[in-house]
Backbone as JSON Lines, residues from 0, in Angstrom:
{"i":0,"aa":"X","n":[122.12,128.26,166.9],"ca":[121.05,128.37,167.97],"c":[121.83,128.49,169.31]}
{"i":1,"aa":"X","n":[122.73,127.66,169.53],"ca":[123.46,127.71,170.77],"c":[124.09,128.98,170.96]}
{"i":2,"aa":"X","n":[124.76,129.57,169.94],"ca":[125.36,130.74,170.0],"c":[124.5,131.89,170.47]}
{"i":3,"aa":"X","n":[123.27,131.93,169.89],"ca":[122.22,132.99,170.29],"c":[121.76,132.78,171.73]}
{"i":4,"aa":"X","n":[121.67,131.54,172.11],"ca":[121.29,131.39,173.7],"c":[122.45,131.82,174.51]}
{"i":5,"aa":"X","n":[123.55,131.51,174.24],"ca":[124.8,131.85,175.01],"c":[124.89,133.47,175.12]}
{"i":6,"aa":"X","n":[124.76,134.07,173.93],"ca":[124.99,135.55,173.94],"c":[123.73,136.25,174.55]}
{"i":7,"aa":"X","n":[122.52,135.62,174.47],"ca":[121.3,136.2,175.15],"c":[121.38,136.05,176.59]}
{"i":8,"aa":"X","n":[121.77,134.9,177.0],"ca":[121.94,134.7,178.52],"c":[123.05,135.71,179.1]}
{"i":9,"aa":"X","n":[124.19,135.87,178.36],"ca":[125.16,136.71,178.83],"c":[124.66,138.18,178.95]}
{"i":10,"aa":"X","n":[124.05,138.6,177.95],"ca":[123.59,140.01,177.82],"c":[122.54,140.33,179.01]}
{"i":11,"aa":"X","n":[121.66,139.28,179.12],"ca":[120.46,139.6,180.05],"c":[121.11,139.46,181.56]}
{"i":12,"aa":"X","n":[122.07,138.5,181.82],"ca":[122.64,138.42,183.02],"c":[123.48,139.69,183.37]}
{"i":13,"aa":"X","n":[124.12,140.3,182.47],"ca":[124.94,141.63,182.76],"c":[123.87,142.58,183.03]}
{"i":14,"aa":"X","n":[122.81,142.82,182.01],"ca":[121.89,143.85,182.38],"c":[121.13,143.62,183.66]}
{"i":15,"aa":"X","n":[120.84,142.37,184.06],"ca":[120.25,142.2,185.28],"c":[121.02,142.63,186.41]}
{"i":16,"aa":"X","n":[122.3,142.22,186.49],"ca":[123.22,142.61,187.51],"c":[123.41,144.17,187.48]}
{"i":17,"aa":"X","n":[123.4,144.82,186.41],"ca":[123.5,146.34,186.46],"c":[122.24,146.86,186.96]}
{"i":18,"aa":"X","n":[120.99,146.35,186.61],"ca":[119.8,146.85,187.16],"c":[119.74,146.78,188.58]}
{"i":19,"aa":"X","n":[120.0,145.61,189.05],"ca":[119.86,145.28,190.46],"c":[120.96,146.27,191.3]}
{"i":20,"aa":"X","n":[122.14,146.37,190.71],"ca":[123.19,147.3,191.25],"c":[122.68,148.77,191.22]}
{"i":21,"aa":"X","n":[122.02,149.19,190.16],"ca":[121.43,150.58,190.13],"c":[120.23,150.68,191.28]}
{"i":22,"aa":"X","n":[119.41,149.71,191.42],"ca":[118.42,149.71,192.42],"c":[119.06,149.78,193.81]}
{"i":23,"aa":"X","n":[120.08,148.95,193.93],"ca":[120.88,148.88,195.2],"c":[121.43,150.3,195.63]}
{"i":24,"aa":"X","n":[122.04,150.99,194.61],"ca":[122.67,152.32,194.79],"c":[121.55,153.3,195.28]}
{"i":25,"aa":"X","n":[120.5,153.33,194.5],"ca":[119.33,154.24,194.69],"c":[118.8,154.04,196.07]}
{"i":26,"aa":"X","n":[118.42,152.75,196.42],"ca":[117.86,152.56,197.67],"c":[118.84,152.94,198.76]}
{"i":27,"aa":"X","n":[120.08,152.61,198.72],"ca":[121.05,153.06,199.66],"c":[121.22,154.55,199.99]}
{"i":28,"aa":"X","n":[121.34,155.23,198.9],"ca":[121.4,156.78,199.05],"c":[120.16,157.59,199.17]}
{"i":29,"aa":"X","n":[119.0,156.99,198.58],"ca":[117.83,157.64,198.74],"c":[117.01,157.35,199.98]}
{"i":30,"aa":"X","n":[116.96,155.95,200.34],"ca":[116.19,155.52,201.36],"c":[116.97,154.99,202.59]}
{"i":31,"aa":"X","n":[118.29,155.08,202.46],"ca":[119.36,154.67,203.46],"c":[118.97,153.07,203.82]}
{"i":32,"aa":"X","n":[118.52,152.28,202.89],"ca":[118.43,150.98,203.0],"c":[119.24,150.22,202.09]}
{"i":33,"aa":"X","n":[119.81,149.17,202.6],"ca":[120.68,148.21,201.7],"c":[120.19,146.9,201.64]}
{"i":34,"aa":"X","n":[120.08,146.36,200.59],"ca":[119.66,144.83,200.34],"c":[120.85,144.05,200.82]}
{"i":35,"aa":"X","n":[120.69,143.14,201.81],"ca":[121.7,142.27,202.22],"c":[122.18,141.2,201.18]}
{"i":36,"aa":"X","n":[121.24,140.75,200.38],"ca":[121.63,139.72,199.35],"c":[122.22,140.31,198.16]}
{"i":37,"aa":"X","n":[122.4,141.46,197.92],"ca":[122.85,142.02,196.66],"c":[124.33,141.69,196.4]}
{"i":38,"aa":"X","n":[125.25,141.84,197.4],"ca":[126.69,141.53,197.22],"c":[126.92,140.07,197.0]}
{"i":39,"aa":"X","n":[126.14,139.28,197.62],"ca":[126.18,137.72,197.41],"c":[125.76,137.46,196.02]}
{"i":40,"aa":"X","n":[124.55,137.95,195.65],"ca":[124.25,137.62,194.28],"c":[125.14,138.15,193.33]}
{"i":41,"aa":"X","n":[125.7,139.44,193.59],"ca":[126.59,139.93,192.55],"c":[127.83,139.1,192.36]}
{"i":42,"aa":"X","n":[128.32,138.45,193.42],"ca":[129.46,137.63,193.44],"c":[129.17,136.39,192.55]}
{"i":43,"aa":"X","n":[128.0,135.84,192.84],"ca":[127.66,134.52,192.14],"c":[127.48,134.9,190.65]}
{"i":44,"aa":"X","n":[126.69,136.06,190.31],"ca":[126.53,136.31,188.9],"c":[127.95,136.73,188.26]}
{"i":45,"aa":"X","n":[128.77,137.33,189.03],"ca":[130.08,137.68,188.34],"c":[131.01,136.37,187.98]}
{"i":46,"aa":"X","n":[130.79,135.35,188.72],"ca":[131.48,134.14,188.46],"c":[130.84,133.56,187.15]}
{"i":47,"aa":"X","n":[129.48,133.51,187.13],"ca":[128.62,133.0,185.97],"c":[129.05,133.93,184.7]}
{"i":48,"aa":"X","n":[129.12,135.13,184.8],"ca":[129.45,136.01,183.83],"c":[130.83,135.77,183.13]}
{"i":49,"aa":"X","n":[131.78,135.54,184.21],"ca":[133.14,135.43,183.74],"c":[133.37,134.1,182.97]}
{"i":50,"aa":"X","n":[132.79,133.06,183.42],"ca":[132.99,131.74,182.83],"c":[132.22,131.77,181.59]}
{"i":51,"aa":"X","n":[131.02,132.17,181.54],"ca":[130.26,132.21,180.33],"c":[130.97,133.11,179.2]}
{"i":52,"aa":"X","n":[131.41,134.25,179.63],"ca":[132.04,135.09,178.74],"c":[133.53,134.41,178.22]}
{"i":53,"aa":"X","n":[134.12,133.63,179.25],"ca":[135.21,132.92,178.68],"c":[135.07,131.87,177.74]}
{"i":54,"aa":"X","n":[133.97,131.26,177.85],"ca":[133.51,130.31,176.83],"c":[133.31,130.92,175.56]}
{"i":55,"aa":"X","n":[132.54,131.92,175.56],"ca":[132.18,132.71,174.29],"c":[133.53,133.23,173.69]}
{"i":56,"aa":"X","n":[134.41,133.63,174.57],"ca":[135.82,134.27,174.08],"c":[136.55,133.11,173.29]}
{"i":57,"aa":"X","n":[136.5,131.95,173.86],"ca":[137.31,130.92,173.13],"c":[136.62,130.58,171.83]}
{"i":58,"aa":"X","n":[135.29,130.39,171.87],"ca":[134.67,130.11,170.52],"c":[134.94,131.19,169.46]}
{"i":59,"aa":"X","n":[134.97,132.57,169.82],"ca":[135.21,133.6,168.86],"c":[136.68,133.88,168.63]}
{"i":60,"aa":"X","n":[137.45,133.23,169.44],"ca":[139.02,133.59,169.4],"c":[139.37,134.97,169.76]}
{"i":61,"aa":"X","n":[138.59,135.49,170.71],"ca":[138.88,136.93,171.05],"c":[139.61,137.07,172.35]}
{"i":62,"aa":"X","n":[140.23,136.01,172.85],"ca":[141.0,136.11,174.07],"c":[142.33,136.76,173.81]}
{"i":63,"aa":"X","n":[142.85,137.43,174.77],"ca":[144.11,138.06,174.62],"c":[145.12,137.0,174.55]}
{"i":64,"aa":"X","n":[146.16,137.05,173.53],"ca":[147.21,136.03,173.43],"c":[148.45,136.78,173.1]}
{"i":65,"aa":"X","n":[149.63,136.23,173.43],"ca":[150.83,136.74,173.21],"c":[151.36,135.8,172.18]}
{"i":66,"aa":"X","n":[151.45,136.27,170.88],"ca":[151.91,135.38,169.93],"c":[152.95,136.07,169.0]}
{"i":67,"aa":"X","n":[153.85,136.9,169.64],"ca":[154.78,137.61,168.76],"c":[155.87,136.44,168.32]}
{"i":68,"aa":"X","n":[156.23,135.63,169.17],"ca":[157.21,134.55,168.77],"c":[156.48,133.49,167.78]}
{"i":69,"aa":"X","n":[155.23,133.19,167.97],"ca":[154.55,132.36,167.15],"c":[154.33,132.92,165.74]}
{"i":70,"aa":"X","n":[154.04,134.16,165.69],"ca":[153.85,134.69,164.44],"c":[155.11,134.88,163.63]}
{"i":71,"aa":"X","n":[156.32,134.72,164.23],"ca":[157.53,134.73,163.46],"c":[158.14,133.33,162.99]}
{"i":72,"aa":"X","n":[157.37,132.36,163.3],"ca":[157.53,131.01,162.87],"c":[157.22,130.75,161.42]}
{"i":73,"aa":"X","n":[157.75,129.7,160.91],"ca":[157.31,129.31,159.57],"c":[155.82,128.61,159.66]}
{"i":74,"aa":"X","n":[155.09,128.84,158.64],"ca":[153.82,128.48,158.73],"c":[153.42,127.08,159.3]}
{"i":75,"aa":"X","n":[153.95,126.04,159.0],"ca":[153.54,124.84,159.59],"c":[153.83,124.79,161.18]}
{"i":76,"aa":"X","n":[154.92,125.52,161.52],"ca":[155.23,125.54,163.0],"c":[154.28,126.42,163.71]}
{"i":77,"aa":"X","n":[153.68,127.42,163.04],"ca":[152.67,128.11,163.74],"c":[151.37,127.33,164.04]}
{"i":78,"aa":"X","n":[151.0,126.48,163.27],"ca":[149.84,125.61,163.6],"c":[150.08,124.64,164.49]}
{"i":79,"aa":"X","n":[151.35,124.09,164.47],"ca":[151.74,123.15,165.44],"c":[151.72,123.71,166.75]}
{"i":80,"aa":"X","n":[152.4,124.88,166.96],"ca":[152.44,125.56,168.4],"c":[151.01,126.07,168.81]}
{"i":81,"aa":"X","n":[150.15,126.64,167.91],"ca":[148.88,126.95,168.31],"c":[148.03,125.8,168.64]}
{"i":82,"aa":"X","n":[148.17,124.69,167.93],"ca":[147.43,123.49,168.15],"c":[147.88,122.84,169.54]}
{"i":83,"aa":"X","n":[149.16,122.91,169.94],"ca":[149.61,122.37,171.16],"c":[149.09,123.28,172.21]}
{"i":84,"aa":"X","n":[149.12,124.66,172.06],"ca":[148.67,125.53,173.03],"c":[147.16,125.28,173.41]}
{"i":85,"aa":"X","n":[146.33,125.02,172.18],"ca":[144.81,124.69,172.39],"c":[144.72,123.4,173.13]}
{"i":86,"aa":"X","n":[145.42,122.36,172.84],"ca":[145.38,120.98,173.45],"c":[145.81,121.17,174.97]}
{"i":87,"aa":"X","n":[146.78,121.98,175.29],"ca":[147.21,122.15,176.62],"c":[146.06,123.12,177.45]}
{"i":88,"aa":"X","n":[145.53,123.92,176.78],"ca":[144.52,124.72,177.36],"c":[143.25,123.92,177.66]}
{"i":89,"aa":"X","n":[143.01,123.05,176.71],"ca":[141.78,122.1,176.97],"c":[142.06,121.14,178.18]}
{"i":90,"aa":"X","n":[143.3,120.7,178.38],"ca":[143.65,119.87,179.44],"c":[143.6,120.65,180.68]}
{"i":91,"aa":"X","n":[144.05,122.0,180.67],"ca":[143.99,122.83,181.87],"c":[142.6,122.88,182.41]}
{"i":92,"aa":"X","n":[141.7,123.17,181.42],"ca":[140.19,123.43,181.82],"c":[139.57,122.14,182.14]}
{"i":93,"aa":"X","n":[139.98,121.06,181.7],"ca":[139.38,119.81,182.19],"c":[139.77,119.55,183.7]}
{"i":94,"aa":"X","n":[141.04,119.91,183.95],"ca":[141.49,119.75,185.31],"c":[140.67,120.76,186.19]}
{"i":95,"aa":"X","n":[140.44,121.95,185.84],"ca":[139.61,122.86,186.56],"c":[138.23,122.31,186.77]}
{"i":96,"aa":"X","n":[137.72,121.79,185.73],"ca":[136.32,121.2,185.78],"c":[136.32,120.07,186.72]}
{"i":97,"aa":"X","n":[137.28,119.18,186.75],"ca":[137.46,117.95,187.66],"c":[137.46,118.55,189.15]}
{"i":98,"aa":"X","n":[138.38,119.34,189.42],"ca":[138.37,119.77,190.77],"c":[137.24,120.75,191.26]}
{"i":99,"aa":"X","n":[136.5,121.51,190.42],"ca":[135.46,122.09,190.71],"c":[134.35,121.18,190.96]}
{"i":100,"aa":"X","n":[134.25,120.09,190.25],"ca":[133.2,119.07,190.36],"c":[133.26,118.4,191.75]}
{"i":101,"aa":"X","n":[134.51,118.13,192.18],"ca":[134.83,117.54,193.46],"c":[134.35,118.51,194.58]}
{"i":102,"aa":"X","n":[134.67,119.71,194.32],"ca":[134.36,120.72,195.33],"c":[132.84,120.85,195.53]}
{"i":103,"aa":"X","n":[132.04,120.77,194.4],"ca":[130.65,120.87,194.34],"c":[130.08,119.62,195.02]}
{"i":104,"aa":"X","n":[130.72,118.47,194.83],"ca":[130.14,117.3,195.55],"c":[130.33,117.42,196.99]}
{"i":105,"aa":"X","n":[131.53,117.96,197.49],"ca":[131.72,118.13,198.91],"c":[130.75,119.02,199.33]}
{"i":106,"aa":"X","n":[130.55,120.21,198.77],"ca":[129.61,121.13,199.29],"c":[128.17,120.66,199.38]}
{"i":107,"aa":"X","n":[127.81,119.85,198.28],"ca":[126.55,119.25,198.36],"c":[126.42,118.21,199.58]}
{"i":108,"aa":"X","n":[127.46,117.59,199.82],"ca":[127.45,116.64,201.03],"c":[127.29,117.39,202.3]}
{"i":109,"aa":"X","n":[127.97,118.68,202.46],"ca":[127.96,119.34,203.71],"c":[126.66,120.0,203.81]}
{"i":110,"aa":"X","n":[125.93,120.35,202.77],"ca":[124.61,121.0,202.84],"c":[124.67,122.57,203.19]}
{"i":111,"aa":"X","n":[125.86,123.11,202.88],"ca":[126.17,124.65,203.14],"c":[125.18,125.35,202.37]}
{"i":112,"aa":"X","n":[124.74,126.47,202.94],"ca":[124.06,127.47,202.24],"c":[124.53,128.87,202.38]}
{"i":113,"aa":"X","n":[124.24,129.64,201.49],"ca":[124.9,131.16,201.52],"c":[124.15,131.88,202.57]}
{"i":114,"aa":"X","n":[124.83,132.81,203.17],"ca":[124.39,133.47,204.43],"c":[123.15,134.32,204.04]}
{"i":115,"aa":"X","n":[123.2,135.06,203.13],"ca":[122.09,136.08,202.78],"c":[120.89,135.51,202.12]}
{"i":116,"aa":"X","n":[121.22,134.75,201.03],"ca":[120.12,134.3,200.27],"c":[119.65,132.88,200.58]}
{"i":117,"aa":"X","n":[120.53,132.12,201.33],"ca":[119.99,130.76,201.67],"c":[120.09,129.74,200.58]}
{"i":118,"aa":"X","n":[120.89,130.13,199.58],"ca":[121.1,129.23,198.34],"c":[122.14,128.28,198.61]}
{"i":119,"aa":"X","n":[121.79,127.06,198.1],"ca":[122.87,125.98,198.36],"c":[124.09,126.32,197.78]}
{"i":120,"aa":"X","n":[125.21,126.17,198.43],"ca":[126.5,126.75,198.0],"c":[126.95,125.89,196.58]}
{"i":121,"aa":"X","n":[126.61,124.72,196.58],"ca":[127.07,123.94,195.39],"c":[126.4,124.59,194.1]}
{"i":122,"aa":"X","n":[125.29,125.23,194.13],"ca":[124.72,125.88,193.05],"c":[125.45,127.08,192.65]}
{"i":123,"aa":"X","n":[126.06,127.75,193.52],"ca":[126.81,128.96,193.22],"c":[128.1,128.57,192.65]}
{"i":124,"aa":"X","n":[128.7,127.39,192.81],"ca":[129.86,126.88,192.14],"c":[129.62,126.1,190.95]}
{"i":125,"aa":"X","n":[128.42,125.75,190.53],"ca":[127.93,125.02,189.17],"c":[128.42,125.6,188.09]}
{"i":126,"aa":"X","n":[128.46,126.9,187.87],"ca":[129.01,127.4,186.48],"c":[130.43,127.02,186.24]}
{"i":127,"aa":"X","n":[131.27,126.85,187.35],"ca":[132.72,126.63,187.13],"c":[132.91,125.28,186.37]}
{"i":128,"aa":"X","n":[132.47,124.26,186.9],"ca":[132.7,123.15,185.98],"c":[131.92,122.84,184.69]}
{"i":129,"aa":"X","n":[130.68,123.47,184.69],"ca":[129.98,123.44,183.45],"c":[130.69,124.19,182.36]}
{"i":130,"aa":"X","n":[131.06,125.45,182.61],"ca":[131.68,126.24,181.49],"c":[133.09,126.03,181.37]}
{"i":131,"aa":"X","n":[133.7,125.19,182.34],"ca":[135.21,124.76,182.11],"c":[135.06,123.74,181.07]}
{"i":132,"aa":"X","n":[134.04,122.74,181.22],"ca":[133.93,121.76,180.22],"c":[133.6,122.3,178.89]}
{"i":133,"aa":"X","n":[132.82,123.2,178.75],"ca":[132.54,124.05,177.48],"c":[133.81,124.53,176.85]}
{"i":134,"aa":"X","n":[134.63,125.35,177.85],"ca":[135.75,125.84,177.41],"c":[136.81,124.78,176.91]}
{"i":135,"aa":"X","n":[136.98,123.79,177.62],"ca":[137.76,122.71,177.17],"c":[137.53,121.96,175.93]}
{"i":136,"aa":"X","n":[136.25,121.81,175.59],"ca":[135.86,121.3,174.42],"c":[136.07,122.26,173.36]}
{"i":137,"aa":"X","n":[135.76,123.46,173.52],"ca":[136.1,124.43,172.42],"c":[137.59,124.65,172.17]}
{"i":138,"aa":"X","n":[138.47,124.38,173.11],"ca":[139.98,124.35,172.99],"c":[140.33,123.08,172.2]}
{"i":139,"aa":"X","n":[139.72,122.04,172.55],"ca":[139.95,120.81,171.91],"c":[139.58,120.79,170.36]}
{"i":140,"aa":"X","n":[138.42,121.39,170.13],"ca":[138.04,121.42,168.77],"c":[138.85,122.51,167.82]}
{"i":141,"aa":"X","n":[139.38,123.48,168.5],"ca":[140.15,124.53,167.99],"c":[141.5,123.74,167.6]}
{"i":142,"aa":"X","n":[142.14,122.96,168.58],"ca":[143.32,122.34,168.34],"c":[143.24,121.32,167.13]}
{"i":143,"aa":"X","n":[142.04,120.61,167.23],"ca":[141.9,119.55,166.12],"c":[141.76,120.3,164.85]}
{"i":144,"aa":"X","n":[141.01,121.46,164.7],"ca":[140.95,122.21,163.46],"c":[142.24,122.61,163.01]}
{"i":145,"aa":"X","n":[143.06,123.14,163.89],"ca":[144.45,123.48,163.48],"c":[145.35,122.39,162.91]}
{"i":146,"aa":"X","n":[145.22,121.27,163.66],"ca":[145.91,120.07,163.11],"c":[145.54,119.67,161.85]}
{"i":147,"aa":"X","n":[144.05,119.63,161.62],"ca":[143.55,119.22,160.5],"c":[143.92,120.12,159.28]}
{"i":148,"aa":"X","n":[143.93,121.4,159.56],"ca":[144.39,122.28,158.46],"c":[145.79,122.2,158.08]}
{"i":149,"aa":"X","n":[146.59,121.86,159.11],"ca":[147.99,121.55,158.9],"c":[148.17,120.29,157.97]}
{"i":150,"aa":"X","n":[147.41,119.24,158.32],"ca":[147.57,118.02,157.52],"c":[146.98,118.22,156.08]}
{"i":151,"aa":"X","n":[145.92,119.05,155.97],"ca":[145.46,119.4,154.57],"c":[146.65,120.1,153.7]}
{"i":152,"aa":"X","n":[147.14,121.02,154.4],"ca":[148.26,121.92,153.8],"c":[149.47,120.89,153.45]}
{"i":153,"aa":"X","n":[149.83,119.94,154.27],"ca":[150.9,119.08,153.89],"c":[150.39,118.27,152.67]}
{"i":154,"aa":"X","n":[149.11,117.63,152.77],"ca":[148.65,116.77,151.73],"c":[148.55,117.61,150.38]}
{"i":155,"aa":"X","n":[148.41,118.87,150.45],"ca":[148.24,119.63,149.04],"c":[149.6,119.91,148.63]}
{"i":156,"aa":"X","n":[150.6,119.98,149.42],"ca":[151.98,120.26,149.03],"c":[152.63,118.94,148.28]}
{"i":157,"aa":"X","n":[152.29,117.81,149.02],"ca":[152.65,116.52,148.56],"c":[152.09,116.05,147.32]}
{"i":158,"aa":"X","n":[150.78,116.43,147.21],"ca":[149.89,115.99,146.13],"c":[150.49,116.06,144.66]}
{"i":159,"aa":"X","n":[150.82,117.29,144.26],"ca":[151.23,117.52,142.89],"c":[152.59,116.84,142.66]}
{"i":160,"aa":"X","n":[153.37,116.6,143.66],"ca":[154.83,116.07,143.51],"c":[154.52,114.51,143.13]}
{"i":161,"aa":"X","n":[153.5,113.94,143.63],"ca":[153.2,112.52,143.37],"c":[152.72,112.18,141.99]}
{"i":162,"aa":"X","n":[152.28,113.15,141.23],"ca":[151.71,112.94,140.0],"c":[152.74,112.93,139.02]}
């Protein structure tokens, strides 16, 4: 269910941004009129799309990775390295979420609004800590899954020798 919601929100956000961009281009070239809020909304939606897409990429394992050295390691070491990378990535995104949250609290206290739309600036930054927490959780679950599978492989190898 959550997967469907994430994918639907991502698709409709990208389509909405493309539609608004198309309308902006048509109005600029046909009517010599430009919407002042479009660039601002485009930036805010681009951040939303990037972080939501990154969260989906972690879930599906579709992020670009450089694993030439890891793929040449023996099997247990591959899981150890991949699990360690997942745990470090989780920690990194927890740090991002923490500092983004501190920035949001500061912006909320200042009461800043965006120039064109008058949107409170803390709302524009809100996707960063939310999706960073999602990404961190997914990396943590991925690391735990790798370590669990490693433990199961070790237990299976040791199991027959004990009998």
